[in-house]
Short mmCIF file of C-alpha atoms in Angstrom, two decimals:
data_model
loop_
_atom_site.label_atom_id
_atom_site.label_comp_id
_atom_site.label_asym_id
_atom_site.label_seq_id
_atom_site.Cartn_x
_atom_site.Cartn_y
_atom_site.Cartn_z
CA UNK A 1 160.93 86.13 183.61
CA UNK A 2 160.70 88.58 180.84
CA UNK A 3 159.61 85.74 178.26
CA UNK A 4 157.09 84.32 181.16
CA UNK A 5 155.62 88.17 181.26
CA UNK A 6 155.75 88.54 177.26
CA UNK A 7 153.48 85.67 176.97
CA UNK A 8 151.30 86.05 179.75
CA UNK A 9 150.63 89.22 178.08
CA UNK A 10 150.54 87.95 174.28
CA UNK A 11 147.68 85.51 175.77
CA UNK A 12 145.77 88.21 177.33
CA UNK A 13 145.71 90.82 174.36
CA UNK A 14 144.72 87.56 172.26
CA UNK A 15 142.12 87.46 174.45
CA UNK A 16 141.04 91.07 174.52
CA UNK A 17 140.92 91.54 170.91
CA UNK A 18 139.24 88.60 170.48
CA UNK A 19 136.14 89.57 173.09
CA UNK A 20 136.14 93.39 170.89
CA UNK A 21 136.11 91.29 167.62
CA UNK A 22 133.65 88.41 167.84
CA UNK A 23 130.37 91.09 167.57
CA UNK A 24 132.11 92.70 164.77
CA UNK A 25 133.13 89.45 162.65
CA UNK A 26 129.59 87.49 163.80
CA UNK A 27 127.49 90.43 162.00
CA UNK A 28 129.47 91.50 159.26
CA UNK A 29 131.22 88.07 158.50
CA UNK A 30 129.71 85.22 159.61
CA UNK A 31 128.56 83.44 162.87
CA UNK A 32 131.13 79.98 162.06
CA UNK A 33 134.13 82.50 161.88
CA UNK A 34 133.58 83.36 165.38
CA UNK A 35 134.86 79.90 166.27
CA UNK A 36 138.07 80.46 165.01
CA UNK A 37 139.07 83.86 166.05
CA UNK A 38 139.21 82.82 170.62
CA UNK A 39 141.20 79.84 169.40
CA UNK A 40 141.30 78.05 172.82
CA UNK A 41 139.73 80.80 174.78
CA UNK A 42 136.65 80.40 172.73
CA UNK A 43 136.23 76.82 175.37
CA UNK A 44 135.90 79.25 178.20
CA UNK A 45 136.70 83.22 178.61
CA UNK A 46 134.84 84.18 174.70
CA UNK A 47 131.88 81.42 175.37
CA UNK A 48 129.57 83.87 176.54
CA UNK A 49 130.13 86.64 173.50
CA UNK A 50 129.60 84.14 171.35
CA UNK A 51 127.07 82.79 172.58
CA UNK A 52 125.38 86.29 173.19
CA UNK A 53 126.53 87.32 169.28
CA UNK A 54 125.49 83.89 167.44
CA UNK A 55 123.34 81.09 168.44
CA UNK A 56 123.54 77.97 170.70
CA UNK A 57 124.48 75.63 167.71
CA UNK A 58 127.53 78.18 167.10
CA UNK A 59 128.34 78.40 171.03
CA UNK A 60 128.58 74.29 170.64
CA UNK A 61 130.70 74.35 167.94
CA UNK A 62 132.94 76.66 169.70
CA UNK A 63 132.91 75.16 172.79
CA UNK A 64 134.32 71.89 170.69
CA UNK A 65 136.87 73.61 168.34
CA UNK A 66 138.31 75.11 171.79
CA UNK A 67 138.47 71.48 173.34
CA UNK A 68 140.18 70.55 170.40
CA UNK A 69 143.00 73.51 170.40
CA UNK A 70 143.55 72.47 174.43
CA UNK A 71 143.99 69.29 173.39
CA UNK A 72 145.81 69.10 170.18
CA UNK A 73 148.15 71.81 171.03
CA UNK A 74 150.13 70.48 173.91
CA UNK A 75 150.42 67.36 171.74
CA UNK A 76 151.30 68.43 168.65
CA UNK A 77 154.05 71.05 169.35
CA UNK A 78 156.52 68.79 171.06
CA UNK A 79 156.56 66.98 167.46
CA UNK A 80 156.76 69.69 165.41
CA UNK A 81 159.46 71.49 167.27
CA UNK A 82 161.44 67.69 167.54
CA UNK A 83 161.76 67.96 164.01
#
């Protein structure tokens, strides 16, 4: 339970700091970076900051690179950790 309530919460702060951070890094940075920083979250929970902080182009791109992280993910670290 505690590693269950350690990641619940790792996910959620992810989350949170991502939401404060996507203005910030969008002006000051750059609109592409704001793709990277919601990882998977940027599919769903961060589409509307970004949206609201970049353009639609950027909110598409986002919307894919998260599709791609729910996807890829799940696959990928049964390998890795197999090795």
């Amino acid at each position: 339970p505690l590693i269950l309530i350690s990641t619940i919460l790792g996910i959620i702060s992810g989350v949170i700091i991502s939401l404060i951070t996507i203005p910030v890094i969008a002006q000051r940075v750059g609109y592409i970076e704001t793709c990277g920083m919601a990882v998977a979250a940027s599919m769903d929970v961060c589409i509307a900051t970004i949206e609201h902080n970049t353009n639609k182009t950027t909110a598409i791109l986002a919307f894919i690179v998260g599709a791609f992280y729910t996807i890829f993910i799940p696959i990928a670290m049964p390998i890795i950790v197999a090795m």
